[in-house]
């Protein structure tokens, strides 16, 4: 600040008469002249500094104006570049999703083909087993036929022996009856009739012998006819079996020819499929490399965005950032356990093989979820407080049953604030309004296909997050190649 232009009092005020004279008048004038010269030099120096300060202020204002203009132009250029990069990244993501779906479809096709080949070889194995059983039956047929012929011969001998025994028994009975009658007749008749009786006895014995001979011949003819019929039946059955054996042999040759042709066809198909698998593996490797390049590009873009936000906060270029960055939770976490988090606006590690899709439709959105199923974090994106009465959080893993968390009726989520709903095993105590503890549920659950929904009081979906693991293409292709190699070795 400038000093007031005034004359010191010592130049105008007269000396009091009571002051003792210590110096002469000349010395006093010289001293006053020196003081006036020093004061004039001081005033001149102050005027010079004021003019220099004014020029410096003008230069500072010009510099600030130039800096603001350059910063604004730099911000506009960066926002345009950021928009173009985001557009390119979105198109690259869509292309990546399409390629991933096509790869999954191809892998599913190869898996179905492997199952078809496995079922085909199982059918061939069953057919070979049936053929082996038929060949065993054919090999055992002569032995069974010999045993049947032996049994038939034994049966015929037993029948002949039985007929012979029956004939002998009948002849003995008749002889006994005849002797009994003769004895009675001898006793009853006198001796003069003995000659006539002997003559009649001889005649009767001769007739009896003739009858026995006729019966024996009839029995022999009947046995021969029976044996001939059985032999003819066995011959016909043997002929039928021989025809069946010939048919089975021809069928075996046909099946062997078919099996050989199928083996050749399968070998050719396996060679073609191996070539296709190699081409597909090369394509997948190239697509994975492109995907890795896209991830690297996204990581670099995220780092640039983060640097831009740091520069924005330092220079105070805009009151709000173009993209909202997730803030770290302000509440303390007890224990030294690390929390694995998936931030929707942060780069995703490709080694985790996790794809995250988040959608927010209402005022309250899902900001963060834990891969280990320890917590779910919500954020109020509006400038108004939101009553969470009858609001629910639902989690479904694959085809398992849904789990549901209902907010307390008196809970209110403040504007711009976050709340974390912890599972019972998360190691965090109940500390509303920033931390809510779900005491009845030990974990939110983990798996390959995780779906998290936030429903408002009317039952509409306010926000949802889909997390699913990507299939490791190298493992699937390795498994398919190993299966094909095993099938080829078995052939």
Coordinates of C-alpha atoms in Angstrom, one line a residue:
X1 CA 0.0 0.0 0.0
X2 CA 1.1 3.5 -0.8
X3 CA 2.1 5.8 2.0
X4 CA 0.3 9.2 2.6
X5 CA 2.1 12.2 1.2
X6 CA 2.6 14.4 4.3
X7 CA 5.3 16.6 5.8
X8 CA 6.8 15.4 9.0
X9 CA 5.8 17.4 12.0
X10 CA 9.4 18.2 12.8
X11 CA 9.5 20.5 9.7
X12 CA 6.6 22.8 10.6
X13 CA 6.4 22.7 14.4
X14 CA 8.5 25.4 16.2
X15 CA 10.8 24.5 19.0
X16 CA 9.4 25.0 22.5
X17 CA 11.0 27.8 24.4
X18 CA 11.6 25.6 27.4
X19 CA 13.8 23.2 25.4
X20 CA 17.4 23.6 26.2
X21 CA 19.7 24.4 23.3
X22 CA 22.1 21.5 22.8
X23 CA 23.3 22.1 19.3
X24 CA 23.6 25.0 17.0
X25 CA 21.1 26.1 14.5
X26 CA 23.4 25.1 11.5
X27 CA 23.7 21.5 12.8
X28 CA 19.9 21.3 13.2
X29 CA 19.3 22.5 9.7
X30 CA 21.8 20.0 8.3
X31 CA 20.1 17.2 10.2
X32 CA 16.7 18.3 9.0
X33 CA 17.9 18.5 5.4
X34 CA 19.3 14.9 5.6
X35 CA 16.0 13.7 7.0
X36 CA 14.0 15.4 4.3
X37 CA 16.3 13.9 1.6
X38 CA 15.9 10.4 3.1
X39 CA 12.1 10.9 3.3
X40 CA 12.0 12.0 -0.4
X41 CA 14.1 9.0 -1.4
X42 CA 11.8 6.7 0.5
X43 CA 8.7 8.2 -1.1
X44 CA 10.2 8.0 -4.5
X45 CA 11.1 4.3 -3.9
X46 CA 7.5 3.6 -2.7
X47 CA 6.1 5.2 -5.9
X48 CA 8.4 3.1 -8.0
X49 CA 7.4 -0.1 -6.2
X50 CA 3.7 0.8 -6.6
X51 CA 4.1 1.2 -10.4
X52 CA 6.1 -2.0 -10.6
X53 CA 3.5 -3.8 -8.6
X54 CA 0.7 -2.5 -10.9
X55 CA 2.6 -3.7 -14.0
X56 CA 3.2 -7.1 -12.3
X57 CA -0.6 -7.4 -11.5
X58 CA -1.4 -6.7 -15.1
X59 CA 1.1 -9.3 -16.2
X60 CA -0.4 -11.8 -13.7
X61 CA -3.9 -11.1 -14.9
X62 CA -2.8 -11.6 -18.5
X63 CA -1.0 -14.9 -17.6
X64 CA -4.1 -16.2 -15.7
X65 CA -6.3 -15.3 -18.7
X66 CA -4.0 -17.1 -21.1
X67 CA -3.7 -20.1 -18.7
X68 CA -7.5 -20.3 -18.4
X69 CA -7.9 -20.1 -22.2
X70 CA -5.2 -22.8 -22.7
X71 CA -6.7 -25.0 -20.0
X72 CA -10.2 -24.7 -21.4
X73 CA -8.9 -25.6 -24.9
X74 CA -6.9 -28.5 -23.5
X75 CA -10.0 -29.7 -21.6
X76 CA -12.2 -29.6 -24.7
X77 CA -9.6 -31.5 -26.7
X78 CA -9.2 -34.1 -24.0
X79 CA -13.0 -34.5 -23.7
X80 CA -13.3 -35.0 -27.5
X81 CA -10.4 -37.5 -27.5
X82 CA -12.0 -39.3 -24.5
X83 CA -15.4 -39.5 -26.2
X84 CA -13.8 -40.9 -29.4
X85 CA -11.8 -43.4 -27.3
X86 CA -14.9 -44.4 -25.3
X87 CA -16.8 -45.0 -28.6
X88 CA -13.9 -47.1 -30.0
X89 CA -13.7 -49.0 -26.7
X90 CA -17.5 -49.7 -26.8
X91 CA -17.4 -51.0 -30.3
X92 CA -14.4 -53.1 -29.4
X93 CA -16.3 -54.5 -26.4
X94 CA -19.2 -55.4 -28.6
X95 CA -17.0 -57.1 -31.1
X96 CA -15.2 -58.9 -28.3
X97 CA -18.6 -60.1 -26.9
X98 CA -19.7 -61.3 -30.3
X99 CA -16.4 -63.2 -30.8
X100 CA -16.7 -64.7 -27.3
X101 CA -20.2 -65.9 -28.1
X102 CA -19.1 -67.4 -31.4
X103 CA -16.1 -69.1 -29.6
X104 CA -18.5 -70.5 -27.0
X105 CA -20.8 -71.8 -29.7
X106 CA -17.9 -73.5 -31.5
X107 CA -16.7 -75.0 -28.3
X108 CA -20.2 -76.3 -27.5
X109 CA -20.4 -77.8 -31.1
X110 CA -17.1 -79.6 -30.6
X111 CA -18.2 -80.9 -27.2
X112 CA -21.4 -82.3 -28.8
X113 CA -19.3 -83.9 -31.5
X114 CA -17.1 -85.5 -28.9
X115 CA -20.1 -86.8 -27.1
X116 CA -21.5 -88.2 -30.5
X117 CA -18.2 -89.9 -31.2
X118 CA -18.2 -91.4 -27.7
X119 CA -21.8 -92.7 -28.1
X120 CA -20.8 -94.0 -31.6
X121 CA -17.9 -96.0 -30.2
X122 CA -20.1 -97.2 -27.3
X123 CA -22.6 -98.5 -29.9
X124 CA -19.8 -100.3 -31.8
X125 CA -18.6 -101.8 -28.5
X126 CA -22.1 -103.1 -27.7
X127 CA -22.4 -104.6 -31.3
X128 CA -19.0 -106.3 -30.9
X129 CA -20.1 -107.8 -27.6
X130 CA -23.3 -109.2 -29.3
X131 CA -21.2 -110.6 -32.1
X132 CA -18.9 -112.3 -29.7
X133 CA -21.8 -113.8 -27.8
X134 CA -23.2 -115.1 -31.1
X135 CA -19.8 -116.6 -32.0
X136 CA -19.6 -118.3 -28.7
X137 CA -23.1 -119.8 -29.2
X138 CA -22.0 -121.0 -32.6
X139 CA -18.9 -122.6 -31.2
X140 CA -20.9 -124.3 -28.5
X141 CA -23.5 -125.6 -30.9
X142 CA -21.6 -128.8 -32.0
X143 CA -20.9 -129.8 -28.4
X144 CA -24.6 -129.3 -27.5
X145 CA -25.7 -131.2 -30.6
X146 CA -23.4 -134.1 -29.6
X147 CA -24.7 -134.1 -26.1
X148 CA -28.3 -134.1 -27.5
X149 CA -27.5 -137.1 -29.8
X150 CA -25.9 -139.0 -26.9
X151 CA -29.0 -138.3 -24.7
X152 CA -31.3 -139.5 -27.5
X153 CA -29.3 -142.7 -27.9
X154 CA -29.4 -143.3 -24.2
X155 CA -33.2 -142.7 -24.2
X156 CA -33.7 -145.2 -27.0
X157 CA -31.6 -147.8 -25.2
X158 CA -33.6 -147.3 -22.0
X159 CA -36.9 -147.5 -24.0
X160 CA -35.7 -150.8 -25.6
X161 CA -34.6 -152.1 -22.2
X162 CA -38.0 -151.2 -20.7
X163 CA -39.9 -152.8 -23.5
X164 CA -37.8 -155.9 -23.2
X165 CA -38.4 -156.1 -19.4
X166 CA -42.1 -155.5 -19.9
X167 CA -42.2 -158.3 -22.5
X168 CA -40.3 -160.7 -20.2
X169 CA -42.6 -159.8 -17.3
X170 CA -45.7 -160.4 -19.5
X171 CA -44.3 -163.7 -20.8
X172 CA -43.5 -164.8 -17.2
X173 CA -47.0 -163.9 -16.1
X174 CA -48.5 -165.8 -18.9
X175 CA -46.2 -168.8 -18.3
X176 CA -47.1 -168.7 -14.6
X177 CA -50.8 -168.6 -15.5
X178 CA -50.4 -171.4 -18.0
X179 CA -48.6 -173.6 -15.6
X180 CA -51.1 -172.9 -12.9
X181 CA -53.9 -173.9 -15.3
X182 CA -52.0 -177.0 -16.4
X183 CA -51.4 -178.0 -12.8
X184 CA -55.0 -177.7 -12.0
X185 CA -56.0 -179.6 -15.1
X186 CA -53.5 -182.3 -14.3
X187 CA -54.9 -182.6 -10.9
X188 CA -58.5 -182.6 -12.1
X189 CA -58.0 -184.9 -15.3
X190 CA -56.8 -188.5 -15.2
X191 CA -53.5 -189.6 -16.7
X192 CA -55.0 -190.9 -19.9
X193 CA -55.5 -187.4 -21.2
X194 CA -51.9 -186.5 -20.6
X195 CA -50.8 -187.1 -24.2
X196 CA -53.6 -184.9 -25.6
X197 CA -52.8 -182.3 -23.1
X198 CA -49.1 -182.2 -24.0
X199 CA -50.1 -181.9 -27.7
X200 CA -52.3 -178.9 -26.9
X201 CA -49.6 -177.5 -24.7
X202 CA -47.1 -177.6 -27.5
X203 CA -49.5 -175.9 -29.8
X204 CA -50.3 -173.2 -27.3
X205 CA -46.6 -172.6 -26.7
X206 CA -45.9 -172.3 -30.4
X207 CA -48.8 -169.8 -30.8
X208 CA -47.5 -167.9 -27.8
X209 CA -44.0 -167.8 -29.3
X210 CA -45.4 -166.5 -32.6
X211 CA -47.4 -163.8 -30.9
X212 CA -44.3 -162.7 -28.9
X213 CA -42.3 -162.6 -32.1
X214 CA -44.9 -160.5 -33.8
X215 CA -45.1 -158.1 -30.9
X216 CA -41.3 -157.9 -30.6
X217 CA -41.1 -157.1 -34.3
X218 CA -43.8 -154.4 -34.0
X219 CA -42.0 -152.9 -31.0
X220 CA -38.8 -152.9 -33.0
X221 CA -40.5 -151.2 -36.0
X222 CA -42.0 -148.6 -33.7
X223 CA -38.7 -147.9 -32.0
X224 CA -37.0 -147.6 -35.4
X225 CA -39.7 -145.2 -36.7
X226 CA -39.3 -143.1 -33.5
X227 CA -35.6 -143.0 -33.9
X228 CA -35.9 -142.1 -37.6
X229 CA -38.4 -139.3 -36.7
X230 CA -36.1 -137.9 -34.0
X231 CA -33.1 -138.2 -36.3
X232 CA -35.0 -136.3 -39.1
X233 CA -36.0 -133.7 -36.5
X234 CA -32.5 -133.3 -35.4
X235 CA -31.2 -133.1 -39.0
X236 CA -33.8 -130.4 -39.8
X237 CA -32.9 -128.5 -36.7
X238 CA -29.2 -128.9 -37.5
X239 CA -29.9 -127.6 -41.0
X240 CA -31.7 -124.6 -39.6
X241 CA -28.9 -124.0 -37.2
X242 CA -26.4 -124.3 -40.0
X243 CA -28.4 -121.8 -42.0
X244 CA -28.4 -119.4 -39.0
X245 CA -24.7 -119.9 -38.5
X246 CA -24.1 -119.1 -42.2
X247 CA -26.3 -116.0 -41.9
X248 CA -24.5 -115.0 -38.7
X249 CA -21.1 -115.5 -40.4
X250 CA -22.2 -113.4 -43.4
X251 CA -23.6 -110.8 -41.0
X252 CA -20.3 -110.8 -39.0
X253 CA -18.4 -110.3 -42.3
X254 CA -20.7 -107.4 -43.2
X255 CA -20.3 -105.9 -39.8
X256 CA -16.6 -106.2 -40.0
X257 CA -16.6 -104.5 -43.4
X258 CA -18.9 -101.8 -42.0
X259 CA -16.7 -101.4 -39.0
X260 CA -13.6 -101.1 -41.2
X261 CA -15.3 -98.6 -43.4
X262 CA -16.5 -96.7 -40.4
X263 CA -13.0 -96.7 -38.9
X264 CA -11.6 -95.3 -42.1
X265 CA -14.3 -92.7 -42.2
X266 CA -13.8 -91.8 -38.6
X267 CA -10.0 -91.5 -39.1
X268 CA -10.6 -89.2 -42.0
X269 CA -13.1 -87.1 -40.0
X270 CA -10.7 -87.0 -37.1
X271 CA -8.0 -85.8 -39.4
X272 CA -10.3 -83.1 -40.7
X273 CA -11.5 -82.2 -37.3
X274 CA -7.9 -82.1 -36.0
X275 CA -7.1 -79.7 -38.7
X276 CA -10.2 -77.6 -38.0
X277 CA -9.3 -77.7 -34.3
X278 CA -5.8 -76.5 -35.0
X279 CA -7.2 -73.6 -37.1
X280 CA -9.8 -72.8 -34.4
X281 CA -7.0 -72.9 -31.8
X282 CA -5.0 -70.5 -33.9
X283 CA -8.0 -68.2 -34.3
X284 CA -8.8 -68.4 -30.6
X285 CA -5.2 -67.5 -29.8
X286 CA -5.4 -64.6 -32.1
X287 CA -8.7 -63.4 -30.6
X288 CA -7.3 -63.8 -27.1
X289 CA -4.3 -61.7 -28.1
X290 CA -6.7 -59.1 -29.5
X291 CA -8.7 -59.3 -26.3
X292 CA -5.5 -58.8 -24.3
X293 CA -4.6 -55.8 -26.4
X294 CA -8.1 -54.4 -25.8
X295 CA -7.6 -54.9 -22.1
X296 CA -4.3 -53.1 -22.2
X297 CA -5.8 -50.3 -24.2
X298 CA -8.6 -50.0 -21.6
X299 CA -6.1 -50.0 -18.8
X300 CA -4.2 -47.2 -20.4
X301 CA -7.4 -45.3 -21.0
X302 CA -8.4 -45.8 -17.4
X303 CA -5.0 -44.5 -16.3
X304 CA -5.4 -41.4 -18.5
X305 CA -8.9 -40.8 -17.1
X306 CA -7.5 -41.1 -13.6
X307 CA -4.7 -38.7 -14.4
X308 CA -7.2 -36.3 -15.9
X309 CA -9.3 -36.4 -12.8
X310 CA -6.3 -35.7 -10.7
X311 CA -5.4 -32.7 -12.9
X312 CA -9.1 -31.6 -12.8
X313 CA -9.1 -31.7 -9.0
X314 CA -5.8 -29.8 -8.8
X315 CA -6.7 -27.1 -11.3
X316 CA -10.5 -27.0 -10.4
X317 CA -11.4 -27.0 -14.1
X318 CA -14.9 -28.4 -13.5
X319 CA -17.2 -28.9 -10.5
X320 CA -18.0 -32.5 -11.4
X321 CA -16.0 -35.0 -13.3
X322 CA -17.1 -36.4 -16.6
X323 CA -16.9 -39.9 -15.3
X324 CA -17.7 -40.8 -11.7
X325 CA -14.9 -42.6 -10.0
X326 CA -15.7 -44.9 -7.1
X327 CA -14.7 -43.5 -3.8
X328 CA -13.1 -45.6 -1.0
X329 CA -15.5 -46.3 1.9
X330 CA -15.2 -43.9 4.8
X331 CA -16.1 -46.5 7.4
X332 CA -13.3 -48.5 9.1
X333 CA -12.9 -52.2 8.4
X334 CA -11.9 -54.3 11.3
X335 CA -9.2 -56.9 10.8
X336 CA -6.4 -57.1 8.3
X337 CA -8.3 -59.2 5.8
X338 CA -8.0 -58.0 2.2
X339 CA -11.2 -57.3 0.4
X340 CA -11.5 -58.4 -3.2
X341 CA -13.6 -55.8 -5.0
X342 CA -14.8 -55.5 -8.6
X343 CA -15.3 -51.8 -9.4
X344 CA -17.4 -51.2 -12.5
X345 CA -15.4 -48.3 -13.7
X346 CA -12.0 -49.8 -13.0
X347 CA -10.1 -52.1 -15.3
X348 CA -10.8 -55.8 -14.8
X349 CA -8.0 -58.2 -14.4
X350 CA -8.0 -60.6 -17.3
X351 CA -6.5 -63.4 -15.1
X352 CA -9.8 -63.5 -13.1
X353 CA -11.8 -64.5 -16.2
X354 CA -14.8 -62.6 -14.8
X355 CA -17.2 -60.6 -17.0
X356 CA -19.2 -57.9 -15.2
X357 CA -22.3 -56.2 -16.7
X358 CA -23.9 -53.5 -14.6
X359 CA -27.2 -51.6 -15.3
X360 CA -28.7 -48.8 -13.2
X361 CA -32.2 -47.6 -14.0
X362 CA -33.4 -45.9 -10.8
X363 CA -32.1 -43.5 -8.2
X364 CA -30.2 -46.2 -6.2
X365 CA -27.6 -48.2 -8.0
X366 CA -25.3 -51.1 -7.2
X367 CA -21.8 -49.6 -6.9
X368 CA -19.7 -52.6 -5.9
X369 CA -20.0 -56.4 -5.3
X370 CA -17.5 -58.8 -3.6
X371 CA -16.3 -61.8 -5.6
X372 CA -16.0 -63.8 -2.3
X373 CA -19.7 -63.0 -1.4
X374 CA -18.9 -60.9 1.6
X375 CA -20.8 -57.6 0.8
X376 CA -22.9 -55.6 -1.7
X377 CA -22.4 -51.8 -1.9
X378 CA -25.2 -49.4 -3.0
X379 CA -25.0 -45.7 -3.8
X380 CA -27.5 -42.9 -4.0
X381 CA -26.9 -41.1 -7.3
X382 CA -29.4 -38.3 -6.6
X383 CA -29.4 -35.1 -4.5
X384 CA -32.3 -36.3 -2.4
X385 CA -32.5 -38.7 0.5
X386 CA -34.2 -42.1 -0.3
X387 CA -36.3 -44.1 2.2
X388 CA -35.4 -47.8 1.8
X389 CA -38.6 -49.2 3.2
X390 CA -39.7 -52.4 1.4
X391 CA -36.6 -52.2 -0.8
X392 CA -34.9 -55.7 -1.4
X393 CA -31.6 -57.0 -2.6
X394 CA -31.8 -60.4 -4.4
X395 CA -28.9 -62.7 -5.3
X396 CA -29.1 -65.8 -7.5
X397 CA -26.2 -68.1 -8.4
X398 CA -26.8 -70.3 -11.4
X399 CA -30.0 -72.3 -11.0
X400 CA -29.9 -72.2 -7.2
X401 CA -32.6 -70.7 -5.0
X402 CA -32.6 -67.0 -4.6
X403 CA -31.6 -65.3 -1.4
X404 CA -33.3 -62.0 -0.4
X405 CA -32.3 -59.2 1.9
X406 CA -35.0 -56.6 3.0
X407 CA -33.9 -53.2 4.2
X408 CA -35.2 -52.0 7.6
X409 CA -38.4 -49.9 7.4
X410 CA -36.7 -46.9 9.1
X411 CA -33.6 -46.8 7.0
X412 CA -32.9 -43.8 4.9
X413 CA -30.0 -43.6 2.4
X414 CA -28.7 -40.0 2.2
X415 CA -28.0 -38.1 -1.0
X416 CA -24.7 -39.1 -2.6
X417 CA -23.9 -41.6 0.1
X418 CA -23.1 -45.3 0.0
X419 CA -24.2 -48.2 2.1
X420 CA -22.6 -51.7 2.3
X421 CA -24.7 -54.7 3.2
X422 CA -22.4 -57.2 4.8
X423 CA -22.8 -61.0 5.3
X424 CA -22.5 -62.4 8.8
X425 CA -19.0 -63.8 8.0
X426 CA -17.7 -60.5 6.7
X427 CA -16.1 -59.5 10.0
X428 CA -17.9 -56.2 10.2
X429 CA -20.3 -55.1 12.9
X430 CA -23.7 -53.4 12.4
X431 CA -22.9 -49.7 12.0
X432 CA -25.8 -47.8 10.2
X433 CA -26.1 -45.8 8.1
X434 CA -22.9 -46.9 6.3
X435 CA -22.7 -50.6 7.2
X436 CA -25.7 -53.0 7.5
X437 CA -25.1 -56.5 8.8
X438 CA -27.2 -59.5 7.5
X439 CA -27.1 -61.7 10.6
X440 CA -29.1 -64.6 9.2
X441 CA -26.9 -65.1 6.1
X442 CA -23.2 -66.1 6.4
X443 CA -22.4 -65.3 2.8
X444 CA -23.9 -63.8 -0.3
X445 CA -22.6 -66.8 -2.2
X446 CA -20.0 -67.5 -4.9
X447 CA -20.2 -69.2 -8.3
X448 CA -19.7 -68.9 -12.0
X449 CA -23.0 -67.1 -12.8
X450 CA -23.9 -64.5 -10.2
X451 CA -26.9 -62.2 -10.6
X452 CA -27.6 -59.4 -8.2
X453 CA -30.9 -57.4 -8.4
X454 CA -32.0 -54.3 -6.4
X455 CA -35.9 -54.0 -6.3
X456 CA -37.7 -50.8 -5.1
X457 CA -40.8 -50.7 -3.0
X458 CA -43.0 -51.3 -6.1
X459 CA -41.1 -54.5 -7.1
X460 CA -39.4 -52.9 -10.1
X461 CA -35.7 -53.5 -10.8
X462 CA -33.7 -50.4 -10.0
X463 CA -30.3 -51.8 -10.7
X464 CA -28.8 -55.2 -11.5
X465 CA -25.3 -56.7 -11.9
X466 CA -24.4 -59.8 -13.9
X467 CA -21.1 -61.6 -13.2
X468 CA -20.1 -64.7 -15.0
X469 CA -16.8 -66.6 -15.5
X470 CA -15.5 -66.9 -19.0
X471 CA -14.7 -70.4 -20.2
X472 CA -11.0 -71.1 -20.5
X473 CA -10.7 -71.8 -24.2
X474 CA -7.3 -73.3 -23.9
X475 CA -8.5 -75.9 -21.3
X476 CA -11.5 -76.8 -23.4
X477 CA -9.4 -77.2 -26.6
X478 CA -6.8 -79.2 -24.7
X479 CA -9.5 -81.5 -23.4
X480 CA -11.0 -81.9 -26.9
X481 CA -7.6 -82.6 -28.4
X482 CA -6.8 -85.2 -25.7
X483 CA -10.2 -86.9 -26.3
X484 CA -9.5 -87.0 -30.1
X485 CA -6.0 -88.4 -29.5
X486 CA -7.4 -91.1 -27.2
X487 CA -10.1 -92.0 -29.8
X488 CA -7.5 -92.1 -32.5
X489 CA -5.2 -94.4 -30.4
X490 CA -8.1 -96.7 -29.6
X491 CA -8.8 -97.0 -33.4

